[in-house]
């Protein structure tokens, strides 16, 4: 169990580089302004997919850790809210 908890902690704490998040925000702003090129639109779709996938994986890992610890997932999520950079901006 200790090894599994350590593995889950590492996965939960993994963050998406700020440069990726910045680029997604830039592209999304241009999308809203309707100034996005077709190539940039494809990039935005890929970045959105990546961010959604990583968020879903993180939620799964938080659930596994909560189950391992025998506590509510909300308790575990609160523990990592600001540590991981996944807190709302």
C-alpha positions as protocol buffer text, in pm:
chain_id: "A"
residue {
  index: 1
  type: UNK
  ca { x: 0 y: 0 z: 0 }
}
residue {
  index: 2
  type: UNK
  ca { x: 280 y: 248 z: 78 }
}
residue {
  index: 3
  type: UNK
  ca { x: 431 y: 197 z: -267 }
}
residue {
  index: 4
  type: UNK
  ca { x: 93 y: 244 z: -432 }
}
residue {
  index: 5
  type: UNK
  ca { x: 28 y: 562 z: -230 }
}
residue {
  index: 6
  type: UNK
  ca { x: 367 y: 697 z: -328 }
}
residue {
  index: 7
  type: UNK
  ca { x: 295 y: 622 z: -694 }
}
residue {
  index: 8
  type: UNK
  ca { x: -45 y: 791 z: -676 }
}
residue {
  index: 9
  type: UNK
  ca { x: 100 y: 1096 z: -501 }
}
residue {
  index: 10
  type: UNK
  ca { x: 357 y: 1137 z: -776 }
}
residue {
  index: 11
  type: UNK
  ca { x: 88 y: 1117 z: -1045 }
}
residue {
  index: 12
  type: UNK
  ca { x: -143 y: 1359 z: -862 }
}
residue {
  index: 13
  type: UNK
  ca { x: 135 y: 1614 z: -813 }
}
residue {
  index: 14
  type: UNK
  ca { x: 242 y: 1605 z: -1179 }
}
residue {
  index: 15
  type: UNK
  ca { x: 149 y: 1937 z: -1337 }
}
residue {
  index: 16
  type: UNK
  ca { x: 103 y: 2047 z: -1692 }
}
residue {
  index: 17
  type: UNK
  ca { x: 372 y: 2301 z: -1776 }
}
residue {
  index: 18
  type: UNK
  ca { x: 255 y: 2662 z: -1742 }
}
residue {
  index: 19
  type: UNK
  ca { x: 363 y: 2727 z: -2100 }
}
residue {
  index: 20
  type: UNK
  ca { x: 106 y: 2473 z: -2224 }
}
residue {
  index: 21
  type: UNK
  ca { x: -169 y: 2633 z: -2018 }
}
residue {
  index: 22
  type: UNK
  ca { x: -70 y: 2980 z: -2139 }
}
residue {
  index: 23
  type: UNK
  ca { x: -77 y: 2869 z: -2500 }
}
residue {
  index: 24
  type: UNK
  ca { x: -420 y: 2714 z: -2458 }
}
residue {
  index: 25
  type: UNK
  ca { x: -549 y: 3039 z: -2304 }
}
residue {
  index: 26
  type: UNK
  ca { x: -396 y: 3244 z: -2587 }
}
residue {
  index: 27
  type: UNK
  ca { x: -557 y: 3025 z: -2849 }
}
residue {
  index: 28
  type: UNK
  ca { x: -890 y: 3025 z: -2668 }
}
residue {
  index: 29
  type: UNK
  ca { x: -887 y: 3405 z: -2654 }
}
residue {
  index: 30
  type: UNK
  ca { x: -821 y: 3419 z: -3027 }
}
residue {
  index: 31
  type: UNK
  ca { x: -1098 y: 3166 z: -3080 }
}
residue {
  index: 32
  type: UNK
  ca { x: -1341 y: 3392 z: -2893 }
}
residue {
  index: 33
  type: UNK
  ca { x: -1222 y: 3687 z: -3100 }
}
residue {
  index: 34
  type: UNK
  ca { x: -1273 y: 3477 z: -3415 }
}
residue {
  index: 35
  type: UNK
  ca { x: -914 y: 3538 z: -3529 }
}
residue {
  index: 36
  type: UNK
  ca { x: -791 y: 3179 z: -3508 }
}
residue {
  index: 37
  type: UNK
  ca { x: -635 y: 3018 z: -3813 }
}
residue {
  index: 38
  type: UNK
  ca { x: -734 y: 2661 z: -3905 }
}
residue {
  index: 39
  type: UNK
  ca { x: -392 y: 2538 z: -3788 }
}
residue {
  index: 40
  type: UNK
  ca { x: -430 y: 2718 z: -3455 }
}
residue {
  index: 41
  type: UNK
  ca { x: -779 y: 2574 z: -3418 }
}
residue {
  index: 42
  type: UNK
  ca { x: -635 y: 2223 z: -3452 }
}
residue {
  index: 43
  type: UNK
  ca { x: -371 y: 2310 z: -3191 }
}
residue {
  index: 44
  type: UNK
  ca { x: -642 y: 2439 z: -2957 }
}
residue {
  index: 45
  type: UNK
  ca { x: -839 y: 2116 z: -2996 }
}
residue {
  index: 46
  type: UNK
  ca { x: -528 y: 1910 z: -2917 }
}
residue {
  index: 47
  type: UNK
  ca { x: -441 y: 2119 z: -2611 }
}
residue {
  index: 48
  type: UNK
  ca { x: -800 y: 2103 z: -2484 }
}
residue {
  index: 49
  type: UNK
  ca { x: -795 y: 1726 z: -2524 }
}
residue {
  index: 50
  type: UNK
  ca { x: -464 y: 1702 z: -2337 }
}
residue {
  index: 51
  type: UNK
  ca { x: -588 y: 1918 z: -2050 }
}
residue {
  index: 52
  type: UNK
  ca { x: -914 y: 1725 z: -2022 }
}
residue {
  index: 53
  type: UNK
  ca { x: -734 y: 1392 z: -2030 }
}
residue {
  index: 54
  type: UNK
  ca { x: -487 y: 1496 z: -1760 }
}
residue {
  index: 55
  type: UNK
  ca { x: -768 y: 1632 z: -1545 }
}
residue {
  index: 56
  type: UNK
  ca { x: -963 y: 1307 z: -1576 }
}
residue {
  index: 57
  type: UNK
  ca { x: -653 y: 1102 z: -1490 }
}
residue {
  index: 58
  type: UNK
  ca { x: -592 y: 1319 z: -1186 }
}
residue {
  index: 59
  type: UNK
  ca { x: -951 y: 1267 z: -1065 }
}
residue {
  index: 60
  type: UNK
  ca { x: -911 y: 891 z: -1100 }
}
residue {
  index: 61
  type: UNK
  ca { x: -585 y: 899 z: -902 }
}
residue {
  index: 62
  type: UNK
  ca { x: -744 y: 1115 z: -630 }
}
residue {
  index: 63
  type: UNK
  ca { x: -1026 y: 861 z: -603 }
}
residue {
  index: 64
  type: UNK
  ca { x: -783 y: 572 z: -578 }
}
residue {
  index: 65
  type: UNK
  ca { x: -584 y: 751 z: -308 }
}
residue {
  index: 66
  type: UNK
  ca { x: -899 y: 832 z: -112 }
}
residue {
  index: 67
  type: UNK
  ca { x: -1006 y: 468 z: -127 }
}
residue {
  index: 68
  type: UNK
  ca { x: -659 y: 354 z: -19 }
}
residue {
  index: 69
  type: UNK
  ca { x: -666 y: 595 z: 277 }
}
residue {
  index: 70
  type: UNK
  ca { x: -1031 y: 524 z: 360 }
}
residue {
  index: 71
  type: UNK
  ca { x: -1133 y: 889 z: 343 }
}
residue {
  index: 72
  type: UNK
  ca { x: -1372 y: 1092 z: 125 }
}
residue {
  index: 73
  type: UNK
  ca { x: -1231 y: 1196 z: -212 }
}
residue {
  index: 74
  type: UNK
  ca { x: -1315 y: 1559 z: -129 }
}
residue {
  index: 75
  type: UNK
  ca { x: -1071 y: 1543 z: 162 }
}
residue {
  index: 76
  type: UNK
  ca { x: -790 y: 1418 z: -60 }
}
residue {
  index: 77
  type: UNK
  ca { x: -876 y: 1668 z: -336 }
}
residue {
  index: 78
  type: UNK
  ca { x: -865 y: 1957 z: -88 }
}
residue {
  index: 79
  type: UNK
  ca { x: -519 y: 1844 z: 22 }
}
residue {
  index: 80
  type: UNK
  ca { x: -384 y: 1889 z: -333 }
}
residue {
  index: 81
  type: UNK
  ca { x: -593 y: 2180 z: -457 }
}
residue {
  index: 82
  type: UNK
  ca { x: -317 y: 2443 z: -456 }
}
residue {
  index: 83
  type: UNK
  ca { x: -14 y: 2213 z: -452 }
}
residue {
  index: 84
  type: UNK
  ca { x: -73 y: 2079 z: -802 }
}
residue {
  index: 85
  type: UNK
  ca { x: -157 y: 2395 z: -987 }
}
residue {
  index: 86
  type: UNK
  ca { x: -500 y: 2258 z: -1075 }
}
residue {
  index: 87
  type: UNK
  ca { x: -689 y: 2503 z: -858 }
}
residue {
  index: 88
  type: UNK
  ca { x: -921 y: 2741 z: -1039 }
}
residue {
  index: 89
  type: UNK
  ca { x: -745 y: 3049 z: -1170 }
}
